[in-house]
Each structure stands twice: as structure tokens, then as C-alpha cells.
Amino acid sequence: MMSHTILGSLARRGTVRAARAWLLGVLGALGLALVSGWAWAGDKVEQPIEFPHDIHAGKMGINCMYCHTYARRSKVAGIPPLRKCMGCHENIESVKDKPRIKKLFEYWEKKEAIPFKKVHDLPDFVRFNHERHIQRFYFQLGRPVQEVCGYCHGNVAGMTVAEKVEPLSMGWCISCHQKDHPDAPAGTRVNFPRMSLADSPAQEPKAETSHGPNDCWQCHK
Amino acid sequence: MKNLQRRDFLRVLGWGGASASVAACGFTSVDSGVETVKSYVEPEDFNVPGVGIYYASTCTQCEGLCGVVGRVRDGRILKLEGNVASTINNGKLCGLGQASVQHHYNPDRLRAPLLRKDGELKPITWAEAMPILLDRTAATRDGRFAFLTGPVSGHFKVLAGNTTEALGSRQHLVYDPLSTRINRVAAEQVLGSGAPRLLLEQAQVIVSFGADFLDTWVSPVHFAGQYARFRRATEDKPRGTLVQIEPRMTLTGANADRWIAIRPGTEGVLALGIAHALLAARPSAAGAVPPALVTAATAFDRSRVLTDTGVSAEAFDRLVKLLQDRSPAVVLSGPSAEGHVHGYSNAQAILALNWVLGSVGKTVVAPVKSPFPQIAAESGDTAALRQFADGLAAGRFDTVFIHDVNPVYSAPAFLKIPELLPKAGFKVVFAQYRDETANLADLVLPVDSSLEDWGTHVAPYQGENLELTLQQPLMERLYPDGTRSVGDVLLEVLKRQRPQEYKGFADYYAYLRAALVANRAAFAPIDGDDEYFWTEALSRGVLHVKAGAEAHGAEHAPARLPALELDFAGATTPAGDPYPFTLAPAVRALRDGRHANLPWLQETPDSLTTIVWDSWAEVHPATAKRLGIVDGDILEIASASGSLKVQAYVFPGLHPDVIGLPLGQGHESMGRYANGIGVNPFRILDPVFDRRTGELAMYATRVRVSKTGTRTNIVSDEGWKSGNLKTQAGRKLVAVLPADKAKLSEEV
Amino acid sequence: MNSVTQAKDKDIREDLSWSQINRDVLASLERPRATYWVLFALAFAVFLVGLGCEAYQYDTGLGVSGMNNPDVWGLYIATFIFWIGMSHSGTLLSAILHIIHADWRKPIYRFAEAMTTFSLMTAGLFVAVHLGRLWEIYYALPYPNERWTWPNFQSPLLWDAMAIFTYLSSSILFLYVGAIPDFAICRDYATGWRKTFYGKLALGWMGTDRQWRNFRVSYLVIACFLIPLAVSVHSIVASDFAMSQQPGWHITSFPPYFVAGALYSGCAAIITLFIILRHVFRFEEYMTLPILDKTARLTFAIAMVWTYLNCIEYATVWYGDSEVAKETLMQRATGPYSVYWWAMNFLGSVLPFTLIFKKVRANLSAMMVISLLLNLGMWLERWMIVTPTFSHGYYPWTWNHSFFPSLVQWGIVFGSFGWFGMLFMLFCKLVPSVSMYEVKEMVFHRKLARLHASQA
Amino acid sequence: MSLDATLNDWTKLRQTHPLPGSHPDLKWAMAIDLDACTGCNACVVACYAENNLPVVGKEKFAAGQAMHWMRIERYWNEADENAPEQGAQFLPMMCQQCEAAPCETVCPVGATNHTNDGLNSQVYNRCIGSRYCSANCPYKVRYFNWYNYPEQVKAWPEPLPMQLNPDLTVRTKGVMEKCTFCVQRLTDAKNNARTEGRPIRDGEVTTACAQACPTSAITFGNLSDAHSQVAQKWRLQRVELDKDKQLKDIDGSHPGLRGYRIFEDLRPYPSVMYLERVRDTQA
């Protein structure tokens, strides 16, 4: 009642409009902060050899892990060794005269690795483990490999050189890990901030205690 | 060839990983296309990016020669761990060993050979350097050559020896500033072996006269492991008790149940006193002891010993009682007992106690004899340096090679090495850094770090079985055109001198491989062809040498104690000495100064004083009180041969007549981490030598102490800047339990 | 003659005409004494020094402040508490005294409130300055972000931030609302850009009785809201320490102790500024000696309360069961910092007794010195809470009895005084530092009171 | 989002002691035998090598800005301070990974938290450097990056950076750091165990200090695994994680017990048990 009259008196001077503008401004800023995580814009990267994923993964339907052989064995996916490429292309006469293959052979003659540019880069304080994810989704849950890799890398089968299509921001990671999809083990759900003390088993199922990004150190180093 | 692939694996990847991680955790770019990722062209399938693989090698930081495994990731050696296959260190590794990666990655390493042109050392390429080296050595007139190295073993020893021979000289001089030769000779004489095996873990009592076996003596990591078992109690064996007797507390002394400060040089007297007391109480023991010793001992009755040694009656009686009650025991003789004009007598008297206590054959047994004397370890001595100096003085050398030692730094001033060295015609120094000696060379050849080089080693002190440890590159050369393996260079020299014998070997690696494969029968069997044998040997890092049947067991110890030559003249110092204190040089992780440029070691607080990045003079509280010295006072420590200025640290672990001074600091040219830090006690050592062996008596230098009036803040970790806190201030941080209360045998 | 004696013992002359009040006060916005510019320049220079030091520290890292492992907070947090403390007096004078109808506050509450606001701003600076990664400070804000994280709501530091921001915003509001009628006066007298400037600020104040009614009520509401807030703020600051493990910190009586200390230093500061303003703006008619006298008495009272709570703190430690806390206390009294500690006790508890002499209270220069000394004492108190505890905590190995802040740290601390002074001076030049309409009320009421008295 | 979680669990947030059985699967812990520890500093150097610790140099060391996560403390007996006949006493001190860690509750941004396997995590990239944790740590084992060691101080002149361990970051200016029980090793071990679908084996992974220690004075392992060496040691010494008074202190009936935790009366419930140094009084 009281405050109402005050507003009333001020209203004559149109201050309410100002106040409203203020409010909108603040909300807008918050909204921006919220969304900024999704401003990824993975621009196309110039590579020494424009590797056609669309042909290999798309047309040929080669299993991603045939070339990216390290992904299931190491936290680092790495780049396929040159020998891998040669293994096939030495015997594929049909394309030997293609410029990209020529380049490939040049590198091979020089016994020199191809300096590919990193497309999906994470900050150095982040510890992302390819092996973990592939082991779970591909080997344990038997999902199609392109879908599994696609969770983070998008539909590579549709690109020539890989492009970054997901934000790979912390919130984006959590957006999966927090989801309650049926096959997510309890432990891979995230709560922030973490409690100062370990949770009692009553509150969190046993599965949770030994693993899962429930502790910051799982992803931060 | 396998080897090449290995080296391919050891090639450094475009190491985005670490270079990025340097900038990490602030803002880091996550934009696409900034960093590059590479992979090997033809990797082994065990070679997975982001996964560390362990390769076995040998730690050459000290004479312990522990086996190590290095963690290699993306072609970079990251860290060293102990090699569990080695019975010397059983998978453990000391701080010094850990730090050897910093020798490898050291920013001050030489990256090109240096040649002296018109008085200046100028960088040249190896292509230029090698011909010069070969021609000059070839030009050496017969026999006018000397090769000064540090302690050597394995096939490098052979190569070095052959090189010297090939130049018609016998002067392969093995120099060790911290030599334990007196001990070896005495042990040879008294116990029948220069390096007897010490079964510390089986002993109930260890009495150590200044042998710092936990930190710096002979094979520290090995003994530390034994010490742990010695301290543990089992049903049949109680917890062992350690008594340390020395003028200045070593780390071992700091861990003793009883630490006894003794007047320097009188250790032998105390030993005989103990022998006397024991024999008096148990004449039966005299059976094993020659009448010579018995009679010698009789002269040293309790009262005389107490007055001579300054040991309290209570301490003496406790010790005697302890030795009577508990058995078996081990008695060790260390540098502080041996570094005197009568050091040899001291060592003999001390080691002889093992006979009186009946330890010989129980806790002191003969080592496994090596079937290959030619590759057996050759521990150096200081006599070698004197020989070298004499040779220089007499102008007897056209050419000298110096490798793995830094005499210009570590030689006592009175030897005048810096002045004499120029007398040699052509001075070649193999060095990793441009150190004091390299500065005086005509040709400086930068050598590989121990993590880049090949090699074989046989440790002077062996565990339960005789081991030959292999050293292999854990990483490609940091400076492929900059450094080379000494082995390769010597091989070149030999090829020039004796083409016939050596033309077969492409390089040092090929030489080693051939040598081992040829002798594979001598090692514990590995089936498979030579290729397999070699790879297997490399992956293990350790080869067990089959000992000849004749070589085993205790029967090699002499049946009874041979006669001793005891001569304690000069054991006690004359009154009214202008130099009232005895200087006790303290050996630390920096050893003879060769490790002074390792930042980790400089930054690691000294175990006892917790001082970092500096030298200091330890002064006993009573002495300090008398002279009005407080922490941080700059003192002048003067001996007859020189003086130096250093900060004082009031330290209780001393005999009041002793001034402690750590070795290893005071470099003028050893790189950014060592230069201008602290002082170099080697400089002020007196020309005192052991009567029998002619070794430099390290602990016989007499000094006088005076305040310069200036003062500095001691930089230490110890309750830093809190009025120099020395105790726990009533908190329960380290609790101590009397041994009789503890139930160690019930623990796991 | 008669009128002079009258002026001497009265808070304010009752024959002041409205127009004269306006003239005198508005004059402060136009042509202050030269001292004003001297002081302003001085403050600005000091501020620049602080700014330089901060820039250096920001670039090089906090190491340059000379802080180290045991002593991780140094002067920054101490000075932070000090400034928070300063802020309390404004609320005391304007809000509390307003509610208890002590009208002598009227001539001096405006600048006291300004002091509140600006010392809060200064305190806020220290929160930022002492951070290792100032550029990440927004991590501490609870806002929805792409990391999907929240700050840690358990941390007293977070409560701190919230309390301070609330306090700051509401005291700004209080200050502003209270000044609206005066802005209107300024607007009416001013010309040129000032007219538009004050016009905007005055929010079209016409002085209609409806406006007055709303104004009074809202002013009262904010005042009532502000008082508990002020108390809570410093209690929360106290909990930064009281809730920690450090010996000599986790003491139950810390919150009231801190509040008392705050009011104490606040009052002392008011006396200082009182004297300065009285001089530079020729406010002899408004900031009269009797008012100073009252302020001084108030200060003395609070000093006694503080002394009492101070003794309580020592007692709780002394009779408490924590040996280490006791040790720390003894360390303060006898250790390397004993000089400062005794100085703090003397300045805080003994010096105030000079205020019981009327002569002293009436002597401007004496009061100036005393008030400054009292504040020095209060600052030392904060430092004695932070540094000796760090230097002699639970863990003996890390004791550091010789910690002394580096010049950079001192530079920033002094800079903060410059920053405060600068803002304050600026404020007094732009906003009437004496509330005209309330002085008029005061004069009016006094007159009225006397009339009644004479009629009776 | 989890503000509600926070509010729901407010009581839990204010919890001041660990709940029994809070780590059914994994609880990393240590036992350090002070009778075996010789103070040789091997662990300290190993820690530098493993954890990318900067060498700060004499001047900064003197200023008390050393960065050694692990330090060996040397104490003399009050009794024989001038004639240390009992030798010295050594204490390896590193982060005690407290169960009710005083540092955790006070961090304004929640950069230090308790992990489910009982570690006291420090998230460098989240830390804003308020240093409140260090202020509140009774052991003073948290080390602050007072300078930009990698770039400005140049603590790693080329080629030293090649030695840096890529499994963890090099901390930058203004963040707090501390012993992590070599979490990068633990994470790898957990990863391998999960891939092979088995629990972590005792001795499968250990910290750099424990691995180096020449006398094996440091035992590291999983306290929740009853058969692990560390668990056995704790059990034998009758030391329990969630107690603030151990049998040893309660009654004198067990004089032989050596196990104790430092500052237990402050109730941080450390994860490091020390075993008392033993001295032969007859010697």
C-alpha cells in the first residue's frame, strides 16, 4: 500500500519505465551469459590435406575406429599414423593420381607425419577420456559407432575435414551427464557445487562412489 | 632393425601436450586449428599417444648404479622410477636419481664442441672437431697420454683402458674426490674383500663409525632398503638398533637410536677400547682374534679411551653392553673415521671389531666374485689425481682426456691443478657443461646425457647376485648434431689407432651389443635367438651374471683376522694448535659438486639443516656461545691452505671441536643453477695423506674460525624466520615410542 | 555578546534564516576554501600511487605484496575490515539517531552517510585487490552460466560479498532519497549544466505535502531496513574469522566485537571529517562545537563498549580450552608484534579517556589529533587480528615471526585512503554536505520549543 | 540445475564430520611409518618430478613462497637440543586429504571439494585465489602461486619444459595448489580398472612419493578395500577414519599402538595415519 503510493508519485515522472528498462537489461545480460556457452561457431579449418571423411566414413562406411585406432585405447584419440593410410592406398590404383593422394605419398616418401590441425581442442585443464566414452557406449551398450562419436563430433560422415559442431563447454558436458536417461549410471550425474563431505551411501547409490564426473578431478586436472 | 624402430619411438612428437600445459590453467585457446597434432609415421603397436611406457636403464648419478625405468610419453622422458628387477635398489630410487632428468634437460648443456682458438674457446661442429681430435691424439708421442675419468665399470672401462693402451700409455687414472679407497684396502686386508656384502637386515646391532649408508655411502638406496627390514621386527628377530659414532652428524646419525659425538680421528682408539672391553668380558672370543690385536687392545683400557675420544663413560659402557647382549652385529667404518693420517689404522681397528663380535660370515660375507674382472667396477681414488698432477708437473703428457670429473673444481688448492693443466700439450675434456675444467681445455666435446647414451655398468657394491645393468637411451638426443656418446668417440680413436680390431663395430651401440651377445652364456639364461636375447636384456635392464661355482659364499672370508698394522701416531692433536677446529666436510646429494646445477637438488632443503641454495658452516651451540656466533653470522674459516667466508649455522649434531662444511657448492662455471652459490671446501683442504694408502685425508684439515662482523639471513625451510624453531613447540607432530613398548612384530 | 554565548552552548543558532542556510550550504558547492583543492590534490596523488602499485601487483602476481605461505592475507583483509567498519557510523548517525529523534544529528548526518557509501566502495576494492585472479572474480557471482556451476554457499566470504553489496546499494539509496529535497533546492538556485544535473536528481521534487508525506515514510522505511543490515554486515565479516579454524579467530564474541569496533572507528572518522569540512566549507555555523561535543561523548561511550568486548575476547581465549589460542594471544602480547598490539590497546582503550575533559572536546586541533589516533588504533586492531595469528598458528614449522608487508602492499593500502578522500571530496563539492531542509527543521523546532518554554 | 539440490541438502552441507561408510568402494589413504622414514628427501624430489612443481629459487624461498607440496620437517628433542643423542626426528608433511576438510567449506567458489573416493580436490581453473582455504588449513600445506612461474618467472627455461608431466597442468599465477595424492595416476588406474571391469587392485597404483621412498615408509592404497596393505595397517593400529579419538588415546591399555593422526582434536579427520618413531632407549 505504502510502497504503492510511492511508486504512484514517482510514476508521474515516468521512472517506472526507466525501472522496467533496467530490469530488462539485467535479465538480458543473464540470458546472454547463459547462452554464451553455446556460441561455438566451429569455423572450417585449413588442413594440409583436406581429408574426405564423407567418402571414408560416409560413402565407404568405414568404422571410425579403423583409422582412429587409439580412441578406444587412450584418453587421447590422436591422429591415425601415416602407415594406416598407406596400408590401403598403396594398393588402390584408381585414386593414385588424385592430388590429395599425391600429397599423401609425398609425406610418405619423406617419412614425415602430416601436420594436421587440431579441430576439437579443449582447455589444458580438462581431462577428457575418449577410451571411457567409447568403452561405455560402443562396447558395453553396443550403439552404432558413428552415433557414439557423433555425440561430440557431430555427423562427421557428412563433412570433408572435421568441423567443430558442439560447444564442448562444461555446461554442455553436464547437459548429458545430468540427464536422467535410463542407461546413465547414477554416478555419471553431476551436482554442483559438490558437498563439502562425501555423501552417505543412503543418499547416493553405491555405483556412484568410485567413478563418474561427480568429482571435479574426473574432468579437471 | 629393431633398434632403429625403438629410436623412432623415442622421437619427440610435436609435443603440444606440455608446451600447452605450461600456459595452462589461465586462459587457454580452445579455438579450432590453433594447435597441431602429429602421429608417428610407423609406430609400434604398443606405442599409443597419451600413454606412458617404461624403459629400463641405469642411474649413473652415483656409484650405487641403481636400475631405473623411465616413463616415456610422446617421445619425452618424464620421470625415473626404480627398476624392480634390480637387486641393488629393488624398485626404489633416491632424490639424486630422480633428479638425473634435469641433467638431461638442463638448459646449460653444451650444444656444440668448443675449440681453443687464439686463447678463446670457440664453438665448432663435430665434423670439424673429430679430425682435430683424431690427428692430435694420433700425434701423441708414445705413452705421453693420460686419461682421467671418474669411477668406471662395464664396457666403457674397457674402451677407456684400450684407448689409453692404444696410445701406448698406462695412465688411465680413475679419480674420485670422495674416494672410499682406504675403506676398500682395509676391508680387503681385514675381511678378505674390498666390498664385502653387508647383511644389515640380519643384524641386531649396527655400529657405524661415520658410514652414512642411508644417504651417501657406497650404495645408499640398497642399504636404505636393508635398513627398513633391519628396523622391522619379526617373531625370530627383534627391531635392530643403530649406533652411529662420528664427529659430525650425518643423516644416518640422525636416524640412530644412539648418536655418539667423538673427537675426530680417535675412532680407531674407541674401536680398540671396545674390543678390549669385549675381550676382557668374553676371553673366548679371543680365539678368532690374533694375539697381536689382543695385545694391541690391552693398551687401550677404558680410562685412556674415554680421555682420548671424549666419549662419555655412560655411552661407552652402554655400547659395550649392547654389543655383549645382542648379536649378530655389524661394524662399519666410514669416511669420517678414515680421512686421517692414520685413517687406515682406524679402518682396520674398526673392521676388526667384526671378528671380535663374530660377525664375519654371519652379517659380513664375501661378495659374489665377478667372472669378468675386466668390466668389474673400478672405484677411483684421490691418489690418481696426485699422479695426474705429478705427470702434468713433469710435463709428461702430450695429450690428456678428461671425462666425468672436474678436477679444477674438486682438487684441493695445494695440488695447483689449474696452474699445471696448461702444461699438457692437448687437453680434451668430455663434458656435458662448460665447467671449470672445460674452461681450461683445448677441445671440449659435449657428451650425451646418461638418458641419451648406451652403456653397461657393474656396480662396485652388489646385492645378492652379481648384476650387469644396461644403460639405454630413453629419448632421442636433444641436440642430435650437438652431443655424442663418449663411447662412439673413443671407438673412433681406437679405429684410427687399431683399425684391425675395431673396424667391425659401426658404433658404441654395436660394440656393446656384440660384446653382450657374444657372452650371453655368462648370464642367467634367456632363451631365443640373439635378437630376442638383446631385446629382452634391454627390456629388463638387468642381466644376472652367473657366478662361477667357486665364487660363492662366505668361505672366501679369511678364516681368522690377519695381523693388523696399527699406528695411531697423530691421532690426538698437539695442544696450542693455531687451528683449534677440525673441518668435517659433509657429503650431500650434490656429491663432489657434479650435481650442483640440478635445480631440484638446490631447492630441496638439506635434511638436517633444511638450508637451501647455499653453503653454511655448522658450529656447535657451545662453541657458538663461546665465540659469540649466532645463525647467519658470516664466518671466515681459515686453514693452513686457504680460507673462505660462509654463513654460520648453529648445529647441535657436532663434536664441539668440529666445524661442519657441506661439499658441492661454490662453482664458478657450472651453469645458472650452480654459479656463485656457496663456497667450495675442497679448496682449503690441507695436504694431509693417509700414511698407508696415500689417500687424501679429507677429515684431517684443521681450521680457525673468526667472525667477519657481517650477518645474513639463513634461507631454510625450518620453521623459517620463527626464531629458528628447533622443536615441536608442544604439538604432537612426531611422536616417539620406546622400543621396549612397541610391538613391531605384530605389525604388517 | 549575549548571542555569542548563546551560540556557544547551543547546537545551532536559532536566528538562522532559511535564505542564509541556503546561501551558506550552496556556497560549499561553489567556492570552498583553497584547503579543499589542496586536500583533493593530495588525495588524488595518493590514489594514483595506490593505482600504480595495484597495476604492478596485478601484472606480476601477489608475490610482490610480500605475502607468503603462513601469512596469506596481510594488510589487505585487515584494511578491508577497517573500511567496512568506517561505514557503520553513517548509518548510526542518520538511521539510528533519526529513529530515536536525536535532532543534533541533522547538520552532520549527510556527510556521515556519504562516508558510509564511499568507505564501502573502498572496502569492496580490497576484496578484489587481494584476489589471486581478479579477472575471474565473476566466478563468485551466483548467476546462471554456461559452466552450470554455483559458488559455494557455505563460504563466509560469499555471505560477505552479498551482505556488502546489499548494504552498499541500500545505503546509496538512503543517501540519495534523503537528499532529494536538497537537490530540488540546488536545482532552483543553480544555472547552466548544474540546473539540468540537479533537476534530474531531484526527480521533479515540488515540495507538495503529498510528496513530503511519501518522502518521510519511505525515508523511515529505508532507515529501519538499514539498521539491522549494518549490524549484520559486520557480524558476517566477523564470521569470516569466527568460522575459521585459526587459533584466536574462532571466538563467539567476534561479531559484536567487530560491530562495536566498527561504530568506534566510524565515529572517530566522523570527528575528523567534521573538523575538515567545518574548515574548508566555512560551516562554523552548522557544525558547531556543541555537536562536536555530543559526537565526542558518543565516541567515548562506544569506545568503552569496545574496550569491554575486547577484554571479553581476551578472557574467552584465556579461560578457553585451546592451548594454542592462548599461545597465540601471549604471542601477540610478547612476540614480534607486541609493539603494535600494545599501541592498539593504548590507543583504543586509554586514549578515549581524554574525551572526558570538556576542554579537550572543545579544542578542534586536539580533537583532530585524537580522532586520527583513535582510527590508527582501530586499524591496528584489525591488523592485530590478521597478521599475528597467521604468523603463529597451529603449525610450528610454518611460523613466520618476521612477516612485514612490502612497499607495494603499503602503497595499495595508502592508495585506498586516497581513493576514499577523492570520492568524498568530490561528493561534497557536488552534493550539499549539510542537509539544508533538515537544518531548517532543526532551527524551526528549536525555535518552537523555546517559544513553548517561554509561554509556559 | 542444482541450486535446489544445494538448498535441499543444506543440512548435509553443514555436516562437520564424515559419515561412517561414506566411501564403500574407494577411499584413498596413507600410512607413513616414521620409524622407517630417514628424511632422505627422495619423496620430495619425486613430487617435484611428478607434479610439475616450479623451482622458485633462493630469493622467493627466503620470502616463504616455496612450492614444495611435500616437505620433510626436522625436529630435535626438547630434552637434548644441544646434544642430540637420540638423533633427529623427521616428518614428511603433505596435504592430509581431510575427510572434514576445513579448507573445503570456506572456498567462495567451491574450487576445493571432496571427491567420492575421499580426496580433497583442488580445481585450479576454478580457483580465484582468495586463499581462504590456506588460511583455514591447520597444517599449512596449501601453496599459492604468488607469481606466474611458467611465463614470467621462467621457472622452466628450455628445454626443461619437456620434462613436464602432461597429465596435469602447470598452475598459473594466482591459484592455490597442493598435494593431490598424484590424482592423475589414480584417475588412470580407475580408468583401466573400469575398462577391464574389475575393482582396483592393491598396489596397482601408488603415489610418486610412496613409489620412490627407499625404505618404503609410505604405504598408499584403498582404505575401503579390507585386504589392502594400508587398510590392514590402519586396522592393526586401531585407527578409524571417522573417529576423532582413537583407542590409543582413550585408554592406556594399548601402549604398543603406534598409529596416530596429527591434530585429530581439531576434527579434520585426516586420511594420513602416521606411525610413531621408535627409539631404543637401551642403546
Short mmCIF file of N, CA and C in Angstrom, two decimals, chain C residues 376-436:
data_model
loop_
_atom_site.label_atom_id
_atom_site.label_comp_id
_atom_site.label_asym_id
_atom_site.label_seq_id
_atom_site.Cartn_x
_atom_site.Cartn_y
_atom_site.Cartn_z
N LEU C 376 43.79 5.16 13.98
CA LEU C 376 45.02 4.37 13.85
C LEU C 376 44.91 3.14 14.74
N GLY C 377 44.45 3.36 15.98
CA GLY C 377 44.28 2.25 16.91
C GLY C 377 43.36 1.19 16.33
N MET C 378 42.24 1.65 15.75
CA MET C 378 41.28 0.70 15.20
C MET C 378 41.90 -0.07 14.03
N TRP C 379 42.70 0.64 13.23
CA TRP C 379 43.32 -0.05 12.11
C TRP C 379 44.30 -1.11 12.62
N LEU C 380 45.06 -0.70 13.63
CA LEU C 380 45.99 -1.66 14.24
C LEU C 380 45.23 -2.88 14.76
N GLU C 381 44.06 -2.64 15.33
CA GLU C 381 43.29 -3.75 15.88
C GLU C 381 43.05 -4.77 14.78
N ARG C 382 42.61 -4.28 13.62
CA ARG C 382 42.34 -5.21 12.51
C ARG C 382 43.61 -5.94 12.13
N TRP C 383 44.72 -5.20 12.08
CA TRP C 383 45.95 -5.85 11.68
C TRP C 383 46.38 -6.90 12.72
N MET C 384 46.11 -6.57 13.97
CA MET C 384 46.48 -7.50 15.04
C MET C 384 45.60 -8.74 15.01
N ILE C 385 44.44 -8.63 14.41
CA ILE C 385 43.61 -9.83 14.28
C ILE C 385 44.20 -10.73 13.18
N VAL C 386 44.63 -10.11 12.10
CA VAL C 386 45.04 -10.91 10.95
C VAL C 386 46.46 -11.44 11.09
N THR C 387 47.43 -10.54 11.16
CA THR C 387 48.81 -10.97 10.97
C THR C 387 49.39 -11.85 12.08
N PRO C 388 49.31 -11.44 13.35
CA PRO C 388 49.96 -12.30 14.36
C PRO C 388 49.39 -13.72 14.38
N THR C 389 48.10 -13.84 14.10
CA THR C 389 47.51 -15.17 14.08
C THR C 389 48.15 -16.01 13.00
N PHE C 390 48.28 -15.44 11.83
CA PHE C 390 48.92 -16.18 10.74
C PHE C 390 50.35 -16.53 11.11
N SER C 391 51.04 -15.57 11.72
CA SER C 391 52.47 -15.77 11.94
C SER C 391 52.73 -16.83 13.01
N HIS C 392 51.68 -17.19 13.76
CA HIS C 392 51.92 -18.12 14.87
C HIS C 392 50.69 -19.01 15.05
N GLY C 393 50.38 -19.78 14.01
CA GLY C 393 49.17 -20.60 14.05
C GLY C 393 49.39 -21.95 14.68
N TYR C 394 48.62 -22.92 14.22
CA TYR C 394 48.73 -24.27 14.77
C TYR C 394 50.07 -24.90 14.44
N TYR C 395 50.54 -24.67 13.22
CA TYR C 395 51.63 -25.50 12.74
C TYR C 395 52.98 -24.82 12.89
N PRO C 396 53.78 -25.24 13.86
CA PRO C 396 55.03 -24.53 14.16
C PRO C 396 55.98 -24.44 12.98
N TRP C 397 55.99 -25.48 12.13
CA TRP C 397 57.00 -25.46 11.06
C TRP C 397 56.85 -24.25 10.18
N THR C 398 55.63 -23.77 10.02
CA THR C 398 55.44 -22.64 9.09
C THR C 398 55.33 -21.30 9.81
N TRP C 399 55.63 -21.28 11.10
CA TRP C 399 55.59 -19.99 11.76
C TRP C 399 56.49 -18.99 11.06
N ASN C 400 56.02 -17.76 11.01
CA ASN C 400 56.85 -16.72 10.43
C ASN C 400 56.70 -15.47 11.27
N HIS C 401 57.66 -15.25 12.15
CA HIS C 401 57.53 -14.13 13.07
C HIS C 401 58.05 -12.84 12.50
N SER C 402 58.52 -12.88 11.30
CA SER C 402 59.13 -11.64 10.79
C SER C 402 58.39 -11.15 9.55
N PHE C 403 57.11 -11.51 9.42
CA PHE C 403 56.38 -11.02 8.26
C PHE C 403 56.17 -9.52 8.36
N PHE C 404 56.53 -8.84 7.33
CA PHE C 404 56.18 -7.43 7.24
C PHE C 404 55.81 -7.11 5.79
N PRO C 405 54.69 -6.40 5.61
CA PRO C 405 54.21 -6.18 4.24
C PRO C 405 55.22 -5.41 3.41
N SER C 406 55.21 -5.68 2.11
CA SER C 406 56.14 -4.99 1.22
C SER C 406 55.61 -3.60 0.90
N LEU C 407 56.46 -2.80 0.28
CA LEU C 407 56.05 -1.42 -0.05
C LEU C 407 54.83 -1.43 -0.96
N VAL C 408 54.79 -2.39 -1.89
CA VAL C 408 53.64 -2.45 -2.79
C VAL C 408 52.35 -2.54 -1.97
N GLN C 409 52.38 -3.42 -0.99
CA GLN C 409 51.17 -3.61 -0.18
C GLN C 409 50.80 -2.32 0.54
N TRP C 410 51.82 -1.70 1.16
CA TRP C 410 51.56 -0.42 1.82
C TRP C 410 51.01 0.59 0.82
N GLY C 411 51.62 0.61 -0.36
CA GLY C 411 51.19 1.56 -1.38
C GLY C 411 49.71 1.43 -1.65
N ILE C 412 49.27 0.18 -1.81
CA ILE C 412 47.85 -0.02 -2.13
C ILE C 412 46.98 0.40 -0.96
N VAL C 413 47.45 0.07 0.26
CA VAL C 413 46.65 0.45 1.44
C VAL C 413 46.50 1.97 1.50
N PHE C 414 47.62 2.69 1.33
CA PHE C 414 47.52 4.15 1.38
C PHE C 414 46.67 4.65 0.23
N GLY C 415 46.88 4.03 -0.92
CA GLY C 415 46.10 4.43 -2.09
C GLY C 415 44.61 4.40 -1.78
N SER C 416 44.21 3.41 -0.98
CA SER C 416 42.77 3.31 -0.68
C SER C 416 42.30 4.55 0.06
N PHE C 417 43.16 5.09 0.93
CA PHE C 417 42.75 6.32 1.62
C PHE C 417 42.61 7.46 0.61
N GLY C 418 43.55 7.47 -0.34
CA GLY C 418 43.45 8.49 -1.38
C GLY C 418 42.14 8.37 -2.14
N TRP C 419 41.85 7.16 -2.54
CA TRP C 419 40.62 6.87 -3.29
C TRP C 419 39.40 7.34 -2.52
N PHE C 420 39.38 7.02 -1.22
CA PHE C 420 38.25 7.43 -0.38
C PHE C 420 38.16 8.95 -0.33
N GLY C 421 39.29 9.55 0.01
CA GLY C 421 39.30 11.01 0.14
C GLY C 421 38.84 11.68 -1.13
N MET C 422 39.32 11.16 -2.26
CA MET C 422 38.99 11.74 -3.56
C MET C 422 37.47 11.73 -3.75
N LEU C 423 36.90 10.53 -3.60
CA LEU C 423 35.45 10.40 -3.79
C LEU C 423 34.70 11.33 -2.84
N PHE C 424 35.16 11.32 -1.59
CA PHE C 424 34.43 12.10 -0.58
C PHE C 424 34.46 13.59 -0.93
N MET C 425 35.64 14.07 -1.26
CA MET C 425 35.78 15.48 -1.61
C MET C 425 34.89 15.82 -2.81
N LEU C 426 34.95 14.94 -3.79
CA LEU C 426 34.15 15.14 -4.98
C LEU C 426 32.68 15.27 -4.59
N PHE C 427 32.25 14.36 -3.73
CA PHE C 427 30.85 14.34 -3.31
C PHE C 427 30.48 15.68 -2.67
N CYS C 428 31.32 16.13 -1.74
CA CYS C 428 30.98 17.35 -1.01
C CYS C 428 30.89 18.54 -1.95
N LYS C 429 31.59 18.44 -3.05
CA LYS C 429 31.55 19.55 -3.99
C LYS C 429 30.29 19.51 -4.84
N LEU C 430 29.71 18.34 -5.00
CA LEU C 430 28.55 18.19 -5.88
C LEU C 430 27.24 18.13 -5.13
N VAL C 431 27.29 17.60 -3.91
CA VAL C 431 26.05 17.43 -3.14
C VAL C 431 26.19 18.21 -1.83
N PRO C 432 25.13 18.92 -1.45
CA PRO C 432 25.20 19.66 -0.18
C PRO C 432 25.57 18.73 0.96
N SER C 433 26.72 18.95 1.59
CA SER C 433 27.16 18.01 2.61
C SER C 433 26.49 18.31 3.94
N VAL C 434 25.73 19.38 3.97
CA VAL C 434 24.85 19.61 5.12
C VAL C 434 23.43 19.60 4.60
N SER C 435 22.58 18.83 5.28
CA SER C 435 21.21 18.71 4.80
C SER C 435 20.46 19.99 5.11
N MET C 436 20.19 20.75 4.04
CA MET C 436 19.59 22.08 4.27
C MET C 436 18.23 21.96 4.90
#
